[in-house]
Amino acid sequence: MRRMLDVLPESAEVRDGALAVGGLAANELADRFGTPLVVYCEQTLRSDARAYVDAAPADALVAYSVKAFPNVALIRLFAGLGLGADVSTLGELAYALRGGMTADRIVVHGNNKSDDELRAAAEADVGLLVIDAADDVPRAAAAGVRSVLVRVTPGIDVDTHPAIGTGYTGSKFGLPPDDAIEAIRRAREVGLEARGLHLHLGSQLLDAQAPRMGVDWLAGFAAECRAALEWTPAVVDVGGGLGIAHVDGERAPAIGDFVGALLARLQHAWRLHDLPPPRVLFEPGRSLVGRAAVTLYRVGVVKRASESTTYVAVDGGMSDNPRPQLYGVRHAAVVTSRVGAEADGQYTVCGKHCESGDVLIERIGLPAPRRGDLLAVPATGAYTLGMGSNYNGVPRPGVVLVSRGEARVIRRRETVDDLLALETNG
Ligand code: LLP
């Protein structure tokens, strides 16, 4: 087999020099469903979900963080594998319920929950709601919520893009330790069942060091809670955060290693403080869906703009993947009909949007890309289309799930009519 990118989904293969995923040639998929097209590999989704379930204790809950890609079919797939869902808005809650997630496996977040969101959580009778502010307590109780966790901000900085760290002192998420203790006290006073604690340090973490520190910190905090309130957490939700590789050579811990390291540390830290072992919750987003998808784009204009820069313009861009702009992520790409062919130069892959920042990949070696070629960009399953927009009146791409030679549309492509349907004549 010819050399292929490691960051492609598990079912990716090269057939006669061309890329196939889920047993289907990329060019067939593009012809049948149009481009840009987000292609999720079911095999990868299943194996990453299983890696979490297998590494976690039997009574643990692995809750898919729906924000990574809110999609009913993916949620249905995860529900079938025994996973739960972490939601943070009314919309995400609706996706989870539509995806057949049972309410007891839903965890509701939000740093600014509306009354509607609190009521919907109570009406659905979700398993847990996460208190993120002091006034969540009386409002959740008034809405009829039963069981809560309290999210605490430990003051731990993580090695990731500043926009996606959340556990530092001054974060808009969670409560500082003293306020968290007060929230637990108040929650119990108003009749909420305070089940435990929540911590989420940040996203796209490429080692387990910070989460291990987080767990150590949490054990100390749980001991403080015991001293202050004669209360210990029956549930500990360690959030999400495990990163993925976007280019060959970038290393992310394997799911099993990451979960194993966290659990070992948690057990150790809990024992050290003589705390009763809690039920553990995980909330992975990116590491469940990120590596499973490739985005297929059609190449249009190829333009030599200066001696040093040649643009390869594709038919999508920042409206289906704003991450290069927002977080400086570096993506890989392959010309699907010439996988493994020698690059003939360096190209800058740009989108079709009206701004110069609409660059998907700065300077990447490609084999003489030309109009009509298909470009596959791997590791685009998380926070890409989910953060997409209709900038420039561009309808968002369709999404297919592929497995063993079959493709199912799991989100249809938007049309210009969909966009116009929202308009009024004023
Ligand atoms: N739990 C909570 C409470 C969260 O806030 C998040 C992500 C997760 C779980 C899932 O984290 P993950 O396993 O995906 O790292 N748009 C950004 C990522 C924002 C993450 C927000 N919270 C990006 O594209 O990198």
Coordinates of C-alpha atoms and ligand atoms in Angstrom, one line a residue:
M1 CA 0.0 0.0 0.0
R2 CA 1.2 3.5 -0.8
R3 CA 2.1 5.8 2.1
M4 CA -1.0 7.5 3.5
L5 CA -1.5 10.0 6.3
D6 CA -1.7 8.5 9.8
V7 CA -4.3 11.1 10.7
L8 CA -6.9 9.7 8.3
P9 CA -9.8 7.6 9.8
E10 CA -9.3 3.9 10.5
S11 CA -11.1 2.7 7.4
A12 CA -9.1 4.9 5.0
E13 CA -7.3 3.0 2.3
V14 CA -5.6 3.6 -1.1
R15 CA -7.2 1.9 -4.1
D16 CA -5.4 2.4 -7.4
G17 CA -3.7 5.4 -5.9
A18 CA -6.9 7.0 -4.8
L19 CA -8.3 7.6 -1.3
A20 CA -11.3 5.5 -0.1
V21 CA -13.0 5.7 3.3
G22 CA -15.5 3.2 4.7
G23 CA -15.0 1.2 1.5
L24 CA -16.1 4.0 -0.8
A25 CA -13.8 6.0 -3.1
A26 CA -13.6 9.7 -2.1
N27 CA -14.4 10.7 -5.7
E28 CA -17.6 8.6 -5.7
L29 CA -18.7 10.1 -2.5
A30 CA -18.1 13.6 -3.8
D31 CA -19.9 12.9 -7.1
R32 CA -22.9 11.4 -5.3
F33 CA -23.3 13.9 -2.5
G34 CA -21.5 17.0 -3.7
T35 CA -18.8 19.0 -2.0
P36 CA -17.8 20.2 0.5
L37 CA -18.7 17.0 2.2
V38 CA -18.0 15.9 5.7
V39 CA -17.4 12.1 5.8
Y40 CA -17.5 10.3 9.1
C41 CA -16.1 6.8 9.4
E42 CA -18.3 4.6 11.5
Q43 CA -15.5 2.2 12.3
T44 CA -13.4 5.0 13.9
L45 CA -16.4 6.3 15.9
R46 CA -17.1 2.9 17.2
S47 CA -13.6 2.1 18.1
D48 CA -13.0 5.4 19.9
A49 CA -16.3 5.0 21.8
R50 CA -15.3 1.5 22.8
A51 CA -11.9 2.6 23.9
Y52 CA -13.5 4.9 26.4
V53 CA -16.1 2.3 27.6
D54 CA -13.5 -0.4 27.9
A55 CA -11.1 1.7 29.9
A56 CA -13.7 3.1 32.2
P57 CA -15.1 1.2 35.2
A58 CA -18.4 -0.6 34.7
D59 CA -20.4 2.0 36.8
A60 CA -18.8 5.0 35.0
L61 CA -20.6 7.1 32.4
V62 CA -18.9 8.3 29.3
A63 CA -21.0 11.3 28.1
Y64 CA -20.4 12.5 24.6
S65 CA -20.0 16.2 24.6
V66 CA -22.6 17.1 22.0
K67 CA -21.1 20.5 21.2
A68 CA -18.2 18.8 19.3
F69 CA -20.7 17.9 16.6
P70 CA -24.4 18.0 17.4
N71 CA -25.8 15.3 15.2
V72 CA -28.7 13.0 15.9
A73 CA -27.3 9.9 14.1
L74 CA -24.0 10.1 15.9
I75 CA -25.8 10.5 19.2
R76 CA -28.0 7.5 18.3
L77 CA -24.8 5.5 17.6
F78 CA -23.2 6.4 20.9
A79 CA -26.5 5.8 22.8
G80 CA -26.5 2.3 21.4
L81 CA -22.9 1.8 22.7
G82 CA -24.0 2.7 26.2
L83 CA -22.7 6.3 26.2
G84 CA -24.4 9.3 27.6
A85 CA -24.5 12.9 26.5
D86 CA -23.2 16.2 27.9
V87 CA -25.3 19.1 26.6
S88 CA -25.0 22.8 27.3
T89 CA -28.0 24.4 25.7
L90 CA -31.7 23.8 24.9
G91 CA -30.7 22.9 21.4
E92 CA -28.1 20.3 22.4
L93 CA -30.6 18.8 24.9
A94 CA -33.1 18.5 22.0
Y95 CA -30.4 16.7 19.8
A96 CA -29.6 14.3 22.7
L97 CA -33.3 13.5 23.3
R98 CA -33.9 13.1 19.5
G99 CA -30.9 10.8 19.3
G100 CA -32.6 8.5 21.8
M101 CA -30.3 9.3 24.7
T102 CA -32.1 8.3 27.9
A103 CA -32.6 11.2 30.3
D104 CA -30.7 9.5 33.1
R105 CA -27.5 9.5 30.9
I106 CA -27.8 13.3 30.1
V107 CA -25.7 15.8 31.9
V108 CA -26.8 19.5 31.5
H109 CA -24.2 22.3 31.5
G110 CA -24.2 26.0 30.8
N111 CA -22.5 29.0 32.3
N112 CA -25.7 31.1 31.8
K113 CA -28.7 28.7 31.8
S114 CA -32.0 30.2 30.8
D115 CA -35.2 29.5 32.6
D116 CA -36.3 27.5 29.6
E117 CA -33.2 25.4 29.7
L118 CA -33.6 24.7 33.4
R119 CA -37.3 23.8 32.9
A120 CA -36.5 21.6 29.9
A121 CA -33.8 19.8 32.0
A122 CA -36.3 19.3 34.8
E123 CA -39.1 18.2 32.5
A124 CA -36.9 15.7 30.7
D125 CA -35.8 14.6 34.2
V126 CA -32.1 14.5 33.2
G127 CA -29.7 12.6 35.3
L128 CA -27.6 15.5 36.4
L129 CA -27.5 19.3 36.0
V130 CA -24.2 21.1 36.7
I131 CA -24.3 24.1 38.9
D132 CA -22.1 26.8 37.3
A133 CA -23.1 29.9 39.2
A134 CA -24.5 30.7 42.7
D135 CA -28.0 31.6 41.3
D136 CA -28.2 28.3 39.4
V137 CA -29.0 26.8 42.8
P138 CA -32.4 28.4 43.6
R139 CA -33.3 28.6 40.0
A140 CA -32.7 24.9 39.4
A141 CA -34.6 24.0 42.5
A142 CA -37.6 26.3 41.4
A143 CA -37.6 24.7 38.0
G144 CA -37.9 21.2 39.5
V145 CA -34.4 19.9 38.9
R146 CA -33.5 17.0 41.2
S147 CA -29.8 16.0 41.1
V148 CA -26.9 18.3 40.6
L149 CA -23.1 18.5 40.4
V150 CA -21.2 21.6 41.3
R151 CA -18.5 22.8 38.9
V152 CA -15.4 24.0 40.6
T153 CA -12.7 26.1 39.1
P154 CA -9.3 24.8 40.4
G155 CA -7.0 27.5 39.1
I156 CA -5.0 25.2 36.9
D157 CA -3.6 26.4 33.6
V158 CA -3.3 23.9 30.8
D159 CA -1.1 23.8 27.8
T160 CA -3.5 24.6 25.1
H161 CA -4.8 27.5 23.1
P162 CA -5.9 30.3 25.6
A163 CA -9.4 30.3 24.2
I164 CA -10.1 26.7 25.2
G165 CA -8.5 26.6 28.7
T166 CA -11.3 26.7 31.3
G167 CA -9.8 25.8 34.7
Y168 CA -7.7 28.9 35.3
T169 CA -8.5 31.4 38.1
G170 CA -10.8 33.9 36.6
S171 CA -12.5 31.6 34.1
K172 CA -16.1 32.3 33.3
F173 CA -16.9 28.6 34.0
G174 CA -17.5 27.1 37.4
L175 CA -17.2 28.5 40.9
P176 CA -14.1 29.4 42.8
P177 CA -13.5 26.8 45.6
D178 CA -15.1 28.8 48.5
D179 CA -18.2 29.6 46.4
A180 CA -18.5 26.0 45.3
I181 CA -18.6 24.9 48.9
E182 CA -21.3 27.5 49.5
A183 CA -23.2 26.3 46.5
I184 CA -23.2 22.7 47.7
R185 CA -24.4 23.9 51.1
R186 CA -27.2 26.0 49.5
A187 CA -28.2 23.2 47.1
R188 CA -28.7 20.8 50.0
E189 CA -30.7 23.5 51.9
V190 CA -33.1 24.0 49.0
G191 CA -33.7 20.3 48.6
L192 CA -31.5 19.5 45.6
E193 CA -29.6 16.3 45.7
A194 CA -25.9 17.4 45.6
R195 CA -24.4 14.3 44.0
G196 CA -20.9 15.5 43.4
L197 CA -18.3 17.7 41.7
H198 CA -17.4 18.6 38.2
L199 CA -14.1 19.8 36.7
H200 CA -13.1 20.6 33.1
L201 CA -9.7 22.0 32.6
G202 CA -9.6 22.7 28.9
S203 CA -9.6 21.1 25.5
Q204 CA -7.2 19.7 23.0
L205 CA -4.8 18.4 25.7
L206 CA -2.0 16.4 24.4
D207 CA -0.9 14.8 27.6
A208 CA -2.5 13.6 30.8
Q209 CA -0.4 15.7 33.2
A210 CA -2.8 18.6 33.7
P211 CA -5.8 16.3 34.2
R212 CA -3.9 14.3 36.7
M213 CA -3.1 17.5 38.6
G214 CA -6.8 18.4 38.4
V215 CA -7.8 15.1 39.9
D216 CA -5.2 15.5 42.7
W217 CA -6.6 19.0 43.4
L218 CA -10.1 17.7 43.3
A219 CA -9.4 15.1 46.0
G220 CA -8.0 17.8 48.2
F221 CA -11.1 19.9 47.5
A222 CA -13.4 16.9 48.3
A223 CA -11.6 16.6 51.6
E224 CA -12.3 20.3 52.3
C225 CA -15.9 19.7 51.5
R226 CA -16.0 16.9 54.0
A227 CA -14.5 19.2 56.7
A228 CA -16.8 22.1 55.9
L229 CA -20.1 20.3 55.1
E230 CA -19.8 16.7 56.3
W231 CA -20.4 15.9 52.6
T232 CA -18.3 14.0 50.1
P233 CA -19.0 13.6 46.4
A234 CA -20.6 10.4 45.3
V235 CA -20.0 11.4 41.7
V236 CA -16.9 13.0 40.1
D237 CA -17.1 14.3 36.6
V238 CA -13.7 14.9 35.2
G239 CA -14.9 16.6 32.0
G240 CA -13.4 16.1 28.6
G241 CA -10.2 17.5 27.1
L242 CA -8.2 14.8 25.4
G243 CA -6.8 16.1 22.2
I244 CA -6.3 14.5 18.8
A245 CA -3.5 14.7 16.2
H246 CA -4.2 16.9 13.2
V247 CA -1.0 16.2 11.3
D248 CA 1.4 13.3 11.1
G249 CA 4.0 13.4 13.8
E250 CA 1.7 15.2 16.3
R251 CA 1.1 12.8 19.2
A252 CA -2.0 12.5 21.3
P253 CA -2.3 9.9 24.1
A254 CA -4.4 6.8 23.3
I255 CA -7.8 7.0 24.9
G256 CA -7.2 3.9 27.0
D257 CA -3.9 5.3 28.3
F258 CA -5.4 8.7 29.1
V259 CA -8.4 7.3 30.9
G260 CA -6.2 4.7 32.7
A261 CA -3.8 7.4 33.9
L262 CA -6.7 9.6 35.2
L263 CA -8.4 6.7 37.0
A264 CA -5.2 5.5 38.6
R265 CA -4.5 9.0 39.9
L266 CA -8.0 9.5 41.1
Q267 CA -8.0 6.2 43.1
H268 CA -4.6 7.1 44.5
A269 CA -5.6 10.6 45.5
W270 CA -9.0 9.5 46.9
R271 CA -7.3 6.9 49.0
L272 CA -4.7 9.4 50.3
H273 CA -7.6 11.5 51.6
D274 CA -9.5 8.5 52.8
L275 CA -12.5 9.5 50.7
P276 CA -15.2 7.0 49.6
P277 CA -14.6 5.9 45.9
P278 CA -16.9 8.0 43.7
R279 CA -18.7 7.1 40.5
V280 CA -16.7 8.7 37.6
L281 CA -18.0 10.6 34.6
F282 CA -16.1 11.5 31.5
E283 CA -17.3 14.1 28.9
P284 CA -15.2 13.6 25.8
G285 CA -16.0 15.5 22.7
R286 CA -13.1 15.9 20.3
S287 CA -11.5 12.6 21.1
L288 CA -14.8 10.8 20.3
V289 CA -15.5 12.4 16.9
G290 CA -12.5 14.4 15.8
R291 CA -10.4 11.8 14.1
A292 CA -13.4 10.0 12.5
A293 CA -14.1 12.6 9.8
V294 CA -12.4 13.9 6.7
T295 CA -13.8 16.9 4.8
L296 CA -13.8 16.6 1.0
Y297 CA -13.4 19.8 -1.0
R298 CA -13.3 20.4 -4.7
V299 CA -10.3 22.4 -5.9
G300 CA -11.2 25.5 -8.1
V301 CA -8.8 28.3 -8.7
V302 CA -5.1 27.6 -8.5
K303 CA -3.3 31.0 -8.5
R304 CA 0.3 32.0 -8.2
A305 CA -0.1 35.2 -6.2
S306 CA 3.6 36.0 -5.6
E307 CA 6.9 34.3 -6.0
S308 CA 6.4 32.6 -2.6
T309 CA 2.7 31.9 -2.5
T310 CA 0.4 29.8 -4.7
Y311 CA -3.1 29.5 -3.6
V312 CA -5.3 26.4 -4.0
A313 CA -8.9 27.6 -3.5
V314 CA -11.5 25.1 -2.4
D315 CA -15.3 25.3 -2.4
G316 CA -15.6 25.7 1.4
G317 CA -13.4 27.3 4.0
M318 CA -14.0 29.2 7.2
S319 CA -17.8 28.6 7.0
D320 CA -17.3 24.9 7.5
N321 CA -14.0 25.0 9.5
P322 CA -13.1 28.1 11.4
R323 CA -10.5 26.4 13.6
P324 CA -7.4 27.4 11.6
Q325 CA -8.4 31.0 12.1
L326 CA -9.7 30.7 15.7
Y327 CA -7.0 28.4 17.2
G328 CA -4.3 28.4 14.6
V329 CA -4.8 24.6 14.0
R330 CA -2.5 23.1 11.4
H331 CA -4.3 20.6 9.1
A332 CA -3.0 18.0 6.7
A333 CA -4.5 17.4 3.3
V334 CA -4.2 14.9 0.5
V335 CA -5.2 15.1 -3.2
T336 CA -7.5 12.1 -3.2
S337 CA -6.6 10.9 -6.7
R338 CA -2.9 10.9 -6.1
V339 CA -2.3 9.7 -2.6
G340 CA 1.3 9.3 -1.8
A341 CA 2.5 11.2 -5.0
E342 CA 5.5 13.5 -4.6
A343 CA 4.7 17.1 -3.8
D344 CA 5.8 19.5 -6.6
G345 CA 5.7 22.5 -4.4
Q346 CA 4.2 24.4 -1.5
Y347 CA 0.6 25.6 -1.7
T348 CA -1.7 27.6 0.5
V349 CA -5.1 26.1 0.7
C350 CA -7.7 28.9 1.0
G351 CA -11.5 29.0 1.0
K352 CA -14.0 30.9 -1.1
H353 CA -14.9 33.5 1.5
C354 CA -14.4 37.2 1.2
E355 CA -11.5 37.7 3.5
S356 CA -7.8 37.1 3.4
G357 CA -7.9 35.2 6.7
D358 CA -9.9 32.5 5.1
V359 CA -7.0 30.1 4.9
L360 CA -7.4 26.4 5.8
I361 CA -3.8 25.4 5.5
E362 CA -0.7 27.6 5.2
R363 CA 2.0 26.3 3.0
I364 CA 1.6 22.5 2.5
G365 CA 3.3 20.3 0.0
L366 CA 0.9 18.9 -2.6
P367 CA 1.3 17.0 -5.9
A368 CA 0.4 19.7 -8.5
P369 CA -3.2 20.3 -7.5
R370 CA -5.4 21.5 -10.3
R371 CA -9.0 22.5 -10.9
G372 CA -11.4 19.5 -10.3
D373 CA -9.1 17.7 -7.9
L374 CA -10.6 16.6 -4.6
L375 CA -8.8 17.6 -1.5
A376 CA -9.3 15.6 1.7
V377 CA -8.7 17.3 5.0
P378 CA -8.5 14.8 7.9
A379 CA -9.3 15.3 11.6
T380 CA -12.2 17.5 11.0
G381 CA -14.9 15.7 13.0
A382 CA -15.0 18.0 16.0
Y383 CA -15.8 21.7 16.3
T384 CA -15.6 22.2 12.6
L385 CA -19.0 22.1 11.0
G386 CA -20.4 22.4 14.5
M387 CA -18.9 25.9 14.6
G388 CA -19.7 26.6 11.0
S389 CA -21.5 29.6 9.7
N390 CA -23.3 30.9 6.6
Y391 CA -20.8 33.6 6.0
N392 CA -21.2 35.0 2.5
G393 CA -24.6 33.3 2.2
V394 CA -22.8 29.9 1.8
P395 CA -25.0 26.9 2.7
R396 CA -23.3 24.5 5.0
P397 CA -22.0 21.1 3.7
G398 CA -23.8 17.8 3.9
V399 CA -22.6 15.0 6.2
V400 CA -22.4 11.3 5.5
L401 CA -21.6 8.3 7.7
V402 CA -19.7 5.6 5.8
S403 CA -19.2 2.0 6.7
R404 CA -18.4 -1.2 4.6
G405 CA -19.2 0.3 1.3
E406 CA -22.4 2.1 2.4
A407 CA -23.0 5.8 2.9
R408 CA -25.9 7.3 4.8
V409 CA -26.6 11.0 4.8
I410 CA -26.7 12.0 8.5
R411 CA -27.2 15.7 7.8
R412 CA -28.4 17.0 4.5
R413 CA -26.6 19.7 2.7
E414 CA -28.1 23.2 3.3
T415 CA -29.5 25.0 0.3
V416 CA -29.8 28.7 -0.5
D417 CA -33.5 28.2 -0.1
D418 CA -32.9 27.1 3.5
L419 CA -31.2 30.4 4.2
L420 CA -33.8 32.4 2.4
A421 CA -36.5 30.6 4.4
L422 CA -35.4 32.6 7.5
E423 CA -35.8 35.9 5.8
T424 CA -38.9 38.1 6.0
N425 CA -39.9 40.8 3.6
G426 CA -39.6 43.3 6.5
Ligands
LLP1 N1 -17.2 19.1 29.1 C1 -17.3 20.5 29.2 C2 -17.9 21.0 30.4 C3 -16.8 21.3 28.2 O1 -16.9 22.6 28.3 C4 -16.2 20.7 27.0 C5 -15.7 21.5 25.9 C6 -16.2 19.3 27.0 C7 -16.6 18.5 28.1 C8 -15.6 18.5 25.8 O2 -14.2 18.8 25.7 P1 -13.3 18.0 24.6 O3 -13.3 16.6 25.0 O4 -14.0 18.2 23.3 O5 -12.0 18.7 24.6 N2 -14.3 25.0 20.0 C9 -13.1 24.6 20.6 C10 -13.3 23.6 21.8 C11 -14.2 24.2 22.9 C12 -14.4 23.2 24.0 C13 -15.5 23.6 24.9 N3 -15.8 22.8 25.9 C14 -12.2 24.0 19.6 O6 -12.6 24.0 18.4 O7 -11.1 23.6 19.9

